[in-house]
Amino acid sequence: MKISIVVTLKKEVLDPQGKVIQQTLQNMGEKAVFNVRQGKYFELDLNENNYEKAKIMAEEICKKLLANLVIEDYKIMDNS
Amino acid sequence: MSISKEVVEKHGLTQIEFQKICELLKRAPNLLELGVFSAMWNEHCSYKSSKIHLKNLPTKGKVVVQGPGENAGVIDVGDNQAIVFKVESHNHPSFIEPYQGAATGVGGIMRDVFTMGARPIANLNSIHFGSPDHSKTKNLLNGVVQGIGGYGNCVGIPTVGGETHFDESYNGNILVNAMTVGLANKDKIFYSKASGIGKSVIYVGSKTGRDGIHGASMASAKFDNKAEEKKPTVQVGDPFTEKLLLEACLELMQDDSIISIQDMGAAGLTSSSVEMAAKGKLGIELNLEKVPCRELNMTPYEMMLSESQERMLIILNSGKESKAKKLFEKWNLDFAIIGKTTNTKNLTLKFNNKKVGEIPIDLLSNKAPLYNRKWSKTKLPKKNSKSKNLNKIKILDSLKRIISHPNICSKEWVWKQYDHTVMGDTIQKPGSDSGVVRIHKTNKGIASTIDTSADYCSAHPLTGGKQVVCESWRNLISVGAKPLAITNCLNFGNPEKQKNMGEFVECVNGIAEASKYLDYPVVSGNVSFYNETNEKSIKPTPAIGGVGLIKNIDKMITMNFKKKNSDIYVIGRTNGHLDQSIFAREILGEKKGPPPEINLFNEKNNGTTLLELIDKNLILSAHDISSGGLLIAIAEMCIKGKIGALIKKPKTLINPIEYFFSEDQSRYIVEINNDNVENITNILNKNSVFFEKIGNTQENNLFIQDELDLSIDEIEKLNNSWFRKYIN
Amino acid sequence: MLSSVIVFPGSNCDRDMAVALEKFGFKNSMVWHNDTELPKTDLIVLPGGFSYGDYLRCGCIGSKSKIIEKVIEFANKGGLVLGICNGFQILVEAGLLPGTLLRNKYLRFICKDVYLKIKNNSNTFYSKFKKDIIKLHIAHNEGNYFVKNDELKKLQDKNQIAFEYCDINGEVSESSNPNGSINNIAGVFNDNQNVLGMMPHPERMIDKYLSGNDGSLFFNNIKHKLSI
């Protein structure tokens, strides 16, 4: 089954890229945008059909590799 | 709210220190004030364990414009040009988050330099990792190298030199020391001393977040297995903002707007505001609600202790505010007037018009405790008796093993990831004895190098301290530069332990003795204590950053052999000292014994004589003999020049192994034209410098009769493959 | 001859480029990215660096600068536009050049000397390079040029490939490719051959003290071409 994961910088950690993208959007006239956070998106294809089990595996994988827990959070997307 | 014992401890203060604060204040501090004290009184800002010993370092000299005590040291290089430089450690943050730790280390040291009105023109770094087979080393190496590159490359400052070492003593505590060299007009240096009352205090740069709160205390805390839990305090660097800040500050410095300027480094807003006020003998009042914040609901405590990067504090001349604001807005940087200078001599903190803290500046900057900690002397170890029969060891095998050893091999894998040619003035690249950048649009060159000798310092700190200074001096001489001054980054273990404190004291004394003798003063520096994990300390590792001047870059020397059939000479005497050499460690498996002796007279005499020969255009190439010994130095010259050499065995009674692999000091290899032999030997003899001819350059192979016949390609492969194999 | 160097926030080879242009006889102006008018100019250069920190995608945010509209106008009228390194990335993002620049194959920043084979020796920028192979310096993290096959064919057919990475003998091969670029491409022209983007930095090789002098050939050639 497919598991989708989004990794972003922790809320309290500076996101230089997000900041510049937000400023650029402002300059381009998108005045409503007051904050941007940038992240990474992963899709894992797993040999596992049970979503709950797959989620636990994904969780481990995030901790082990995908997210740098010093500065990043991960979110496993709901299966839809 | 009363302050509990635990709270005091969490701030890295002892109960006695807390008592002292209460006595000085004549009351108990509130939490905000305690935070401010802890930031100013910790080792990183107060130098409380090191100060009394640092006084031994020579800090004055003909070329010194500004010695230690400012953001960076300043030296005069003639023509109203000044070189501003400093080295700093970012060890603990880099162990926790290698990429960001190293990146912000580079960012911090560059700010120290451009704060003083200098445009950075060269970066260097000295990085030490644990044993290559330790589980963490590979990731740390990758992260640190990419972090240094990621930051320096983006800002656009060439990284022209450095060193990378591996040793198991850094398994749990790596070292990341970053050095920046900048160029300023000598009559336009900016200092941190505030002056005038009622002047605006300006905050510029990035917004303040909750990054690195108590980073300065962390930098002075030892690690244990829970180190990783301290992670949230690591700051994220934004090199793009740094670049904007650099340009904006240098632009504002064109006229007389700025009275004083200070980078918000360790301990952020606290140390910058206190230092400016202390130097000017003034007070300072901050309205903290005006501090630009990245996050909601930040408290005065968090604002004062945040270590968010890429921020500066400026005291402006009256009436310059709107012009400055416009300039920073052009560069898309935050600009806020957050306070003013006062005549109270207090640090006054207000939040929404309410006074939330007030401390006399003097208590923070001058009344920090000073410790004369107990220390123990290291005896000079006895010379190792020759336990093994050297005659059984093959020169060929030893050369092959040492030239490919991770601490000797080519570091090209590392420095190819650093932009070393941006700014268009790099005239000697990394991998040389010193990196050299031309002073823009002139014929002058600035050579710089950063060196450490942890094995020597560990065996005998006093000799080791002397040796690092001499090594630095030699690296500058080898490129034809006159050594001018040094900066130091003193990486040691726990000063509360007598052994570690002793290592510090004796290394400092060694550095002092050598730099005094060589007229090579210390103009800036940084102390990093508590480099230990689970009570195991690193080897004492003072890093010396040296800067020298080449008055005419046409006379610059490089180490690559230039042509066939030149004579190869050794300057300086080879006595065969193997103890503490790479050979002893790697081939004999022997770690005991004293480091090679330093004779400062010979050091100075050999060095200045070589400079004289270089000045008279008598030298084709030169390279100092350091780790690995004579044969390694020659092999390196062969590799760089793609030219071989025919080397003769020593005529004296000395064993060839000792001759080729000993690490006796004050020696250089030089390549000379045979037409010049007489002229050169006359000068060497006149100055009573010991020298001997050891061979000739030739095509293709490095050759020693009956011992060695290796093609340069093969040696290069041995020298150049370790990192790639290790990483893949 | 007049040149203009566009300065973006985060450009860091702007000065180096200005120095080079002036050395070879151009009267150069620095143009701020936020300006809305170009000065009178014969050549526009987008310099190397990290415009906007290379955040989002390298060159992307720089390509949204106000001055870029004017640069596009200038190029469409046949004016000479040169993009070096980050400047190349911006030209690609601005749609003035085909293809895109991906991260280096080995995912590392790479700074070294490279040899380049000159593929097109008669164009608006330069002609009659005295050498077929020149040595220049590269310093980038995203220099891995990519175009789809049909576009690649178009580039080849229309002689739009300016330089290919090669070895000292001119051999174009996998081992002389530093970053994974398709067909070892180091620089490309637009259709009309008046816009050139290249990863190598000619401005870092303009005197004998630097590691080479072939950048001088490059600038002298542009100058020569402009003066006829």
mmCIF file with all atom_site columns, C-alpha atoms in Angstrom, chain B residues 131-298:
data_model
loop_
_atom_site.group_PDB
_atom_site.id
_atom_site.type_symbol
_atom_site.label_atom_id
_atom_site.label_alt_id
_atom_site.label_comp_id
_atom_site.label_asym_id
_atom_site.label_entity_id
_atom_site.label_seq_id
_atom_site.pdbx_PDB_ins_code
_atom_site.Cartn_x
_atom_site.Cartn_y
_atom_site.Cartn_z
_atom_site.occupancy
_atom_site.B_iso_or_equiv
_atom_site.pdbx_formal_charge
_atom_site.auth_seq_id
_atom_site.auth_comp_id
_atom_site.auth_asym_id
_atom_site.auth_atom_id
_atom_site.pdbx_PDB_model_num
ATOM 1   C CA . SER B 1 131 ? 37.794 7.504  14.370 1.00 0.00 ? 131 SER B CA 1
ATOM 2   C CA . PRO B 1 132 ? 36.642 6.780  10.782 1.00 0.00 ? 132 PRO B CA 1
ATOM 3   C CA . ASP B 1 133 ? 35.124 3.478  11.878 1.00 0.00 ? 133 ASP B CA 1
ATOM 4   C CA . HIS B 1 134 ? 33.095 5.023  14.669 1.00 0.00 ? 134 HIS B CA 1
ATOM 5   C CA . SER B 1 135 ? 29.409 4.755  13.812 1.00 0.00 ? 135 SER B CA 1
ATOM 6   C CA . LYS B 1 136 ? 28.747 8.488  13.835 1.00 0.00 ? 136 LYS B CA 1
ATOM 7   C CA . THR B 1 137 ? 31.801 9.728  11.972 1.00 0.00 ? 137 THR B CA 1
ATOM 8   C CA . LYS B 1 138 ? 30.629 9.390  8.393  1.00 0.00 ? 138 LYS B CA 1
ATOM 9   C CA . ASN B 1 139 ? 27.390 11.288 8.948  1.00 0.00 ? 139 ASN B CA 1
ATOM 10  C CA . LEU B 1 140 ? 29.111 13.967 10.956 1.00 0.00 ? 140 LEU B CA 1
ATOM 11  C CA . LEU B 1 141 ? 31.776 14.415 8.279  1.00 0.00 ? 141 LEU B CA 1
ATOM 12  C CA . ASN B 1 142 ? 29.181 14.668 5.538  1.00 0.00 ? 142 ASN B CA 1
ATOM 13  C CA . GLY B 1 143 ? 26.996 17.045 7.489  1.00 0.00 ? 143 GLY B CA 1
ATOM 14  C CA . VAL B 1 144 ? 29.791 19.345 8.610  1.00 0.00 ? 144 VAL B CA 1
ATOM 15  C CA . VAL B 1 145 ? 31.416 19.594 5.187  1.00 0.00 ? 145 VAL B CA 1
ATOM 16  C CA . GLN B 1 146 ? 28.097 20.282 3.497  1.00 0.00 ? 146 GLN B CA 1
ATOM 17  C CA . GLY B 1 147 ? 27.148 22.774 6.179  1.00 0.00 ? 147 GLY B CA 1
ATOM 18  C CA . ILE B 1 148 ? 30.389 24.720 5.819  1.00 0.00 ? 148 ILE B CA 1
ATOM 19  C CA . GLY B 1 149 ? 30.018 24.688 2.041  1.00 0.00 ? 149 GLY B CA 1
ATOM 20  C CA . GLY B 1 150 ? 26.311 25.431 2.104  1.00 0.00 ? 150 GLY B CA 1
ATOM 21  C CA . TYR B 1 151 ? 26.848 28.601 4.072  1.00 0.00 ? 151 TYR B CA 1
ATOM 22  C CA . GLY B 1 152 ? 30.173 29.925 2.767  1.00 0.00 ? 152 GLY B CA 1
ATOM 23  C CA . ASN B 1 153 ? 29.395 29.158 -0.870 1.00 0.00 ? 153 ASN B CA 1
ATOM 24  C CA . CYS B 1 154 ? 26.083 30.949 -0.714 1.00 0.00 ? 154 CYS B CA 1
ATOM 25  C CA . VAL B 1 155 ? 27.510 34.081 0.882  1.00 0.00 ? 155 VAL B CA 1
ATOM 26  C CA . GLY B 1 156 ? 30.234 34.007 -1.757 1.00 0.00 ? 156 GLY B CA 1
ATOM 27  C CA . ILE B 1 157 ? 33.431 33.965 0.281  1.00 0.00 ? 157 ILE B CA 1
ATOM 28  C CA . PRO B 1 158 ? 36.148 31.598 -0.933 1.00 0.00 ? 158 PRO B CA 1
ATOM 29  C CA . THR B 1 159 ? 37.186 28.826 1.444  1.00 0.00 ? 159 THR B CA 1
ATOM 30  C CA . VAL B 1 160 ? 40.898 28.702 0.812  1.00 0.00 ? 160 VAL B CA 1
ATOM 31  C CA . GLY B 1 161 ? 42.331 26.460 3.465  1.00 0.00 ? 161 GLY B CA 1
ATOM 32  C CA . GLY B 1 162 ? 41.833 24.184 6.386  1.00 0.00 ? 162 GLY B CA 1
ATOM 33  C CA . GLU B 1 163 ? 42.440 20.771 7.799  1.00 0.00 ? 163 GLU B CA 1
ATOM 34  C CA . THR B 1 164 ? 40.469 17.606 8.463  1.00 0.00 ? 164 THR B CA 1
ATOM 35  C CA . HIS B 1 165 ? 41.565 15.152 11.152 1.00 0.00 ? 165 HIS B CA 1
ATOM 36  C CA . PHE B 1 166 ? 40.327 11.914 12.591 1.00 0.00 ? 166 PHE B CA 1
ATOM 37  C CA . ASP B 1 167 ? 41.129 10.624 16.065 1.00 0.00 ? 167 ASP B CA 1
ATOM 38  C CA . GLU B 1 168 ? 39.152 8.487  18.443 1.00 0.00 ? 168 GLU B CA 1
ATOM 39  C CA . SER B 1 169 ? 39.354 11.146 21.136 1.00 0.00 ? 169 SER B CA 1
ATOM 40  C CA . TYR B 1 170 ? 36.733 13.080 19.137 1.00 0.00 ? 170 TYR B CA 1
ATOM 41  C CA . ASN B 1 171 ? 34.304 10.156 18.910 1.00 0.00 ? 171 ASN B CA 1
ATOM 42  C CA . GLY B 1 172 ? 31.815 11.848 21.186 1.00 0.00 ? 172 GLY B CA 1
ATOM 43  C CA . ASN B 1 173 ? 32.835 15.447 20.687 1.00 0.00 ? 173 ASN B CA 1
ATOM 44  C CA . ILE B 1 174 ? 33.830 16.676 17.256 1.00 0.00 ? 174 ILE B CA 1
ATOM 45  C CA . LEU B 1 175 ? 35.557 20.001 16.648 1.00 0.00 ? 175 LEU B CA 1
ATOM 46  C CA . VAL B 1 176 ? 34.404 22.557 14.106 1.00 0.00 ? 176 VAL B CA 1
ATOM 47  C CA . ASN B 1 177 ? 36.556 25.679 14.127 1.00 0.00 ? 177 ASN B CA 1
ATOM 48  C CA . ALA B 1 178 ? 35.828 28.304 11.501 1.00 0.00 ? 178 ALA B CA 1
ATOM 49  C CA . MET B 1 179 ? 38.084 31.221 10.621 1.00 0.00 ? 179 MET B CA 1
ATOM 50  C CA . THR B 1 180 ? 37.395 34.286 8.516  1.00 0.00 ? 180 THR B CA 1
ATOM 51  C CA . VAL B 1 181 ? 39.864 36.799 7.124  1.00 0.00 ? 181 VAL B CA 1
ATOM 52  C CA . GLY B 1 182 ? 38.521 40.184 6.051  1.00 0.00 ? 182 GLY B CA 1
ATOM 53  C CA . LEU B 1 183 ? 39.885 43.317 4.443  1.00 0.00 ? 183 LEU B CA 1
ATOM 54  C CA . ALA B 1 184 ? 39.115 46.849 5.636  1.00 0.00 ? 184 ALA B CA 1
ATOM 55  C CA . ASN B 1 185 ? 40.451 50.340 5.320  1.00 0.00 ? 185 ASN B CA 1
ATOM 56  C CA . LYS B 1 186 ? 42.706 50.877 8.282  1.00 0.00 ? 186 LYS B CA 1
ATOM 57  C CA . ASP B 1 187 ? 41.103 54.244 9.029  1.00 0.00 ? 187 ASP B CA 1
ATOM 58  C CA . LYS B 1 188 ? 37.573 52.832 8.797  1.00 0.00 ? 188 LYS B CA 1
ATOM 59  C CA . ILE B 1 189 ? 37.420 50.075 11.396 1.00 0.00 ? 189 ILE B CA 1
ATOM 60  C CA . PHE B 1 190 ? 34.199 49.793 13.399 1.00 0.00 ? 190 PHE B CA 1
ATOM 61  C CA . TYR B 1 191 ? 34.252 48.908 17.075 1.00 0.00 ? 191 TYR B CA 1
ATOM 62  C CA . SER B 1 192 ? 31.684 47.833 19.610 1.00 0.00 ? 192 SER B CA 1
ATOM 63  C CA . LYS B 1 193 ? 32.257 50.693 22.038 1.00 0.00 ? 193 LYS B CA 1
ATOM 64  C CA . ALA B 1 194 ? 29.129 52.795 22.401 1.00 0.00 ? 194 ALA B CA 1
ATOM 65  C CA . SER B 1 195 ? 29.333 56.519 22.976 1.00 0.00 ? 195 SER B CA 1
ATOM 66  C CA . GLY B 1 196 ? 26.886 59.355 23.479 1.00 0.00 ? 196 GLY B CA 1
ATOM 67  C CA . ILE B 1 197 ? 23.689 59.435 25.481 1.00 0.00 ? 197 ILE B CA 1
ATOM 68  C CA . GLY B 1 198 ? 20.205 59.100 24.041 1.00 0.00 ? 198 GLY B CA 1
ATOM 69  C CA . LYS B 1 199 ? 21.466 57.487 20.844 1.00 0.00 ? 199 LYS B CA 1
ATOM 70  C CA . SER B 1 200 ? 19.202 55.011 19.097 1.00 0.00 ? 200 SER B CA 1
ATOM 71  C CA . VAL B 1 201 ? 19.861 51.316 19.535 1.00 0.00 ? 201 VAL B CA 1
ATOM 72  C CA . ILE B 1 202 ? 18.985 49.599 16.278 1.00 0.00 ? 202 ILE B CA 1
ATOM 73  C CA . TYR B 1 203 ? 18.151 45.982 15.665 1.00 0.00 ? 203 TYR B CA 1
ATOM 74  C CA . VAL B 1 204 ? 18.751 44.749 12.098 1.00 0.00 ? 204 VAL B CA 1
ATOM 75  C CA . GLY B 1 205 ? 18.741 41.460 10.253 1.00 0.00 ? 205 GLY B CA 1
ATOM 76  C CA . SER B 1 206 ? 16.531 38.440 10.817 1.00 0.00 ? 206 SER B CA 1
ATOM 77  C CA . LYS B 1 207 ? 13.650 38.194 13.210 1.00 0.00 ? 207 LYS B CA 1
ATOM 78  C CA . THR B 1 208 ? 14.082 36.688 16.645 1.00 0.00 ? 208 THR B CA 1
ATOM 79  C CA . GLY B 1 209 ? 12.758 33.205 17.248 1.00 0.00 ? 209 GLY B CA 1
ATOM 80  C CA . ARG B 1 210 ? 13.151 30.748 20.058 1.00 0.00 ? 210 ARG B CA 1
ATOM 81  C CA . ASP B 1 211 ? 16.348 29.361 18.496 1.00 0.00 ? 211 ASP B CA 1
ATOM 82  C CA . GLY B 1 212 ? 19.215 28.307 20.605 1.00 0.00 ? 212 GLY B CA 1
ATOM 83  C CA . ILE B 1 213 ? 17.892 29.689 23.830 1.00 0.00 ? 213 ILE B CA 1
ATOM 84  C CA . HIS B 1 214 ? 20.791 29.090 26.116 1.00 0.00 ? 214 HIS B CA 1
ATOM 85  C CA . GLY B 1 215 ? 23.112 28.117 23.349 1.00 0.00 ? 215 GLY B CA 1
ATOM 86  C CA . ALA B 1 216 ? 25.995 29.836 25.081 1.00 0.00 ? 216 ALA B CA 1
ATOM 87  C CA . SER B 1 217 ? 25.377 27.757 28.165 1.00 0.00 ? 217 SER B CA 1
ATOM 88  C CA . MET B 1 218 ? 25.200 24.653 26.024 1.00 0.00 ? 218 MET B CA 1
ATOM 89  C CA . ALA B 1 219 ? 28.522 25.486 24.449 1.00 0.00 ? 219 ALA B CA 1
ATOM 90  C CA . SER B 1 220 ? 29.966 25.327 27.940 1.00 0.00 ? 220 SER B CA 1
ATOM 91  C CA . ALA B 1 221 ? 28.224 22.174 29.088 1.00 0.00 ? 221 ALA B CA 1
ATOM 92  C CA . LYS B 1 222 ? 29.689 18.750 28.846 1.00 0.00 ? 222 LYS B CA 1
ATOM 93  C CA . PHE B 1 223 ? 27.903 16.042 26.950 1.00 0.00 ? 223 PHE B CA 1
ATOM 94  C CA . ASP B 1 224 ? 26.448 12.847 28.228 1.00 0.00 ? 224 ASP B CA 1
ATOM 95  C CA . ASN B 1 225 ? 24.290 10.241 26.561 1.00 0.00 ? 225 ASN B CA 1
ATOM 96  C CA . LYS B 1 226 ? 21.388 12.622 26.673 1.00 0.00 ? 226 LYS B CA 1
ATOM 97  C CA . ALA B 1 227 ? 23.152 15.092 24.383 1.00 0.00 ? 227 ALA B CA 1
ATOM 98  C CA . GLU B 1 228 ? 20.673 14.442 21.622 1.00 0.00 ? 228 GLU B CA 1
ATOM 99  C CA . GLU B 1 229 ? 17.812 15.526 23.837 1.00 0.00 ? 229 GLU B CA 1
ATOM 100 C CA . LYS B 1 230 ? 19.326 18.965 23.894 1.00 0.00 ? 230 LYS B CA 1
ATOM 101 C CA . LYS B 1 231 ? 18.562 19.212 20.211 1.00 0.00 ? 231 LYS B CA 1
ATOM 102 C CA . PRO B 1 232 ? 15.863 21.885 20.057 1.00 0.00 ? 232 PRO B CA 1
ATOM 103 C CA . THR B 1 233 ? 18.373 24.575 20.932 1.00 0.00 ? 233 THR B CA 1
ATOM 104 C CA . VAL B 1 234 ? 20.208 24.260 17.604 1.00 0.00 ? 234 VAL B CA 1
ATOM 105 C CA . GLN B 1 235 ? 19.815 27.272 15.334 1.00 0.00 ? 235 GLN B CA 1
ATOM 106 C CA . VAL B 1 236 ? 19.157 27.161 11.616 1.00 0.00 ? 236 VAL B CA 1
ATOM 107 C CA . GLY B 1 237 ? 21.384 29.297 9.447  1.00 0.00 ? 237 GLY B CA 1
ATOM 108 C CA . ASP B 1 238 ? 20.138 31.458 6.599  1.00 0.00 ? 238 ASP B CA 1
ATOM 109 C CA . PRO B 1 239 ? 23.147 32.327 4.442  1.00 0.00 ? 239 PRO B CA 1
ATOM 110 C CA . PHE B 1 240 ? 21.002 34.330 2.062  1.00 0.00 ? 240 PHE B CA 1
ATOM 111 C CA . THR B 1 241 ? 20.043 36.731 4.834  1.00 0.00 ? 241 THR B CA 1
ATOM 112 C CA . GLU B 1 242 ? 23.683 36.832 5.926  1.00 0.00 ? 242 GLU B CA 1
ATOM 113 C CA . LYS B 1 243 ? 24.694 37.936 2.451  1.00 0.00 ? 243 LYS B CA 1
ATOM 114 C CA . LEU B 1 244 ? 22.088 40.699 2.522  1.00 0.00 ? 244 LEU B CA 1
ATOM 115 C CA . LEU B 1 245 ? 23.170 41.734 6.000  1.00 0.00 ? 245 LEU B CA 1
ATOM 116 C CA . LEU B 1 246 ? 26.800 41.824 4.884  1.00 0.00 ? 246 LEU B CA 1
ATOM 117 C CA . GLU B 1 247 ? 26.018 44.089 1.939  1.00 0.00 ? 247 GLU B CA 1
ATOM 118 C CA . ALA B 1 248 ? 23.658 46.303 3.929  1.00 0.00 ? 248 ALA B CA 1
ATOM 119 C CA . CYS B 1 249 ? 26.104 46.785 6.804  1.00 0.00 ? 249 CYS B CA 1
ATOM 120 C CA . LEU B 1 250 ? 29.038 47.530 4.524  1.00 0.00 ? 250 LEU B CA 1
ATOM 121 C CA . GLU B 1 251 ? 26.862 50.014 2.655  1.00 0.00 ? 251 GLU B CA 1
ATOM 122 C CA . LEU B 1 252 ? 25.823 51.759 5.863  1.00 0.00 ? 252 LEU B CA 1
ATOM 123 C CA . MET B 1 253 ? 29.459 51.874 6.924  1.00 0.00 ? 253 MET B CA 1
ATOM 124 C CA . GLN B 1 254 ? 30.329 54.087 3.966  1.00 0.00 ? 254 GLN B CA 1
ATOM 125 C CA . ASP B 1 255 ? 29.487 57.224 5.920  1.00 0.00 ? 255 ASP B CA 1
ATOM 126 C CA . ASP B 1 256 ? 29.471 58.231 9.579  1.00 0.00 ? 256 ASP B CA 1
ATOM 127 C CA . SER B 1 257 ? 26.044 56.861 10.564 1.00 0.00 ? 257 SER B CA 1
ATOM 128 C CA . ILE B 1 258 ? 27.337 54.158 12.864 1.00 0.00 ? 258 ILE B CA 1
ATOM 129 C CA . ILE B 1 259 ? 28.741 54.852 16.323 1.00 0.00 ? 259 ILE B CA 1
ATOM 130 C CA . SER B 1 260 ? 29.174 51.243 17.225 1.00 0.00 ? 260 SER B CA 1
ATOM 131 C CA . ILE B 1 261 ? 28.092 47.870 15.950 1.00 0.00 ? 261 ILE B CA 1
ATOM 132 C CA . GLN B 1 262 ? 28.054 44.389 17.366 1.00 0.00 ? 262 GLN B CA 1
ATOM 133 C CA . ASP B 1 263 ? 26.990 41.027 16.033 1.00 0.00 ? 263 ASP B CA 1
ATOM 134 C CA . MET B 1 264 ? 24.388 39.168 18.071 1.00 0.00 ? 264 MET B CA 1
ATOM 135 C CA . GLY B 1 265 ? 26.309 35.956 18.476 1.00 0.00 ? 265 GLY B CA 1
ATOM 136 C CA . ALA B 1 266 ? 26.380 33.696 21.490 1.00 0.00 ? 266 ALA B CA 1
ATOM 137 C CA . ALA B 1 267 ? 23.962 34.995 24.113 1.00 0.00 ? 267 ALA B CA 1
ATOM 138 C CA . GLY B 1 268 ? 22.367 37.193 21.438 1.00 0.00 ? 268 GLY B CA 1
ATOM 139 C CA . LEU B 1 269 ? 20.826 40.456 22.441 1.00 0.00 ? 269 LEU B CA 1
ATOM 140 C CA . THR B 1 270 ? 22.158 40.151 25.982 1.00 0.00 ? 270 THR B CA 1
ATOM 141 C CA . SER B 1 271 ? 25.850 40.019 25.258 1.00 0.00 ? 271 SER B CA 1
ATOM 142 C CA . SER B 1 272 ? 25.745 42.458 22.357 1.00 0.00 ? 272 SER B CA 1
ATOM 143 C CA . SER B 1 273 ? 23.931 45.172 24.288 1.00 0.00 ? 273 SER B CA 1
ATOM 144 C CA . VAL B 1 274 ? 25.946 44.641 27.466 1.00 0.00 ? 274 VAL B CA 1
ATOM 145 C CA . GLU B 1 275 ? 29.287 44.663 25.657 1.00 0.00 ? 275 GLU B CA 1
ATOM 146 C CA . MET B 1 276 ? 28.515 47.854 23.778 1.00 0.00 ? 276 MET B CA 1
ATOM 147 C CA . ALA B 1 277 ? 27.414 49.627 26.929 1.00 0.00 ? 277 ALA B CA 1
ATOM 148 C CA . ALA B 1 278 ? 30.263 48.256 29.033 1.00 0.00 ? 278 ALA B CA 1
ATOM 149 C CA . LYS B 1 279 ? 32.936 49.390 26.594 1.00 0.00 ? 279 LYS B CA 1
ATOM 150 C CA . GLY B 1 280 ? 31.386 52.866 26.443 1.00 0.00 ? 280 GLY B CA 1
ATOM 151 C CA . LYS B 1 281 ? 30.834 53.013 30.211 1.00 0.00 ? 281 LYS B CA 1
ATOM 152 C CA . LEU B 1 282 ? 27.184 53.803 29.515 1.00 0.00 ? 282 LEU B CA 1
ATOM 153 C CA . GLY B 1 283 ? 23.787 52.409 30.272 1.00 0.00 ? 283 GLY B CA 1
ATOM 154 C CA . ILE B 1 284 ? 21.401 50.960 27.757 1.00 0.00 ? 284 ILE B CA 1
ATOM 155 C CA . GLU B 1 285 ? 17.648 50.759 27.776 1.00 0.00 ? 285 GLU B CA 1
ATOM 156 C CA . LEU B 1 286 ? 15.799 48.242 25.624 1.00 0.00 ? 286 LEU B CA 1
ATOM 157 C CA . ASN B 1 287 ? 12.088 48.230 24.852 1.00 0.00 ? 287 ASN B CA 1
ATOM 158 C CA . LEU B 1 288 ? 11.668 44.576 24.171 1.00 0.00 ? 288 LEU B CA 1
ATOM 159 C CA . GLU B 1 289 ? 8.205  44.752 22.629 1.00 0.00 ? 289 GLU B CA 1
ATOM 160 C CA . LYS B 1 290 ? 9.924  46.443 19.682 1.00 0.00 ? 290 LYS B CA 1
ATOM 161 C CA . VAL B 1 291 ? 12.161 43.438 18.947 1.00 0.00 ? 291 VAL B CA 1
ATOM 162 C CA . PRO B 1 292 ? 11.062 41.897 15.629 1.00 0.00 ? 292 PRO B CA 1
ATOM 163 C CA . CYS B 1 293 ? 9.835  38.405 16.518 1.00 0.00 ? 293 CYS B CA 1
ATOM 164 C CA . ARG B 1 294 ? 9.242  35.405 14.346 1.00 0.00 ? 294 ARG B CA 1
ATOM 165 C CA . GLU B 1 295 ? 6.940  33.681 16.767 1.00 0.00 ? 295 GLU B CA 1
ATOM 166 C CA . LEU B 1 296 ? 3.915  34.751 18.762 1.00 0.00 ? 296 LEU B CA 1
ATOM 167 C CA . ASN B 1 297 ? 3.960  35.525 22.450 1.00 0.00 ? 297 ASN B CA 1
ATOM 168 C CA . MET B 1 298 ? 7.675  35.609 22.936 1.00 0.00 ? 298 MET B CA 1
#
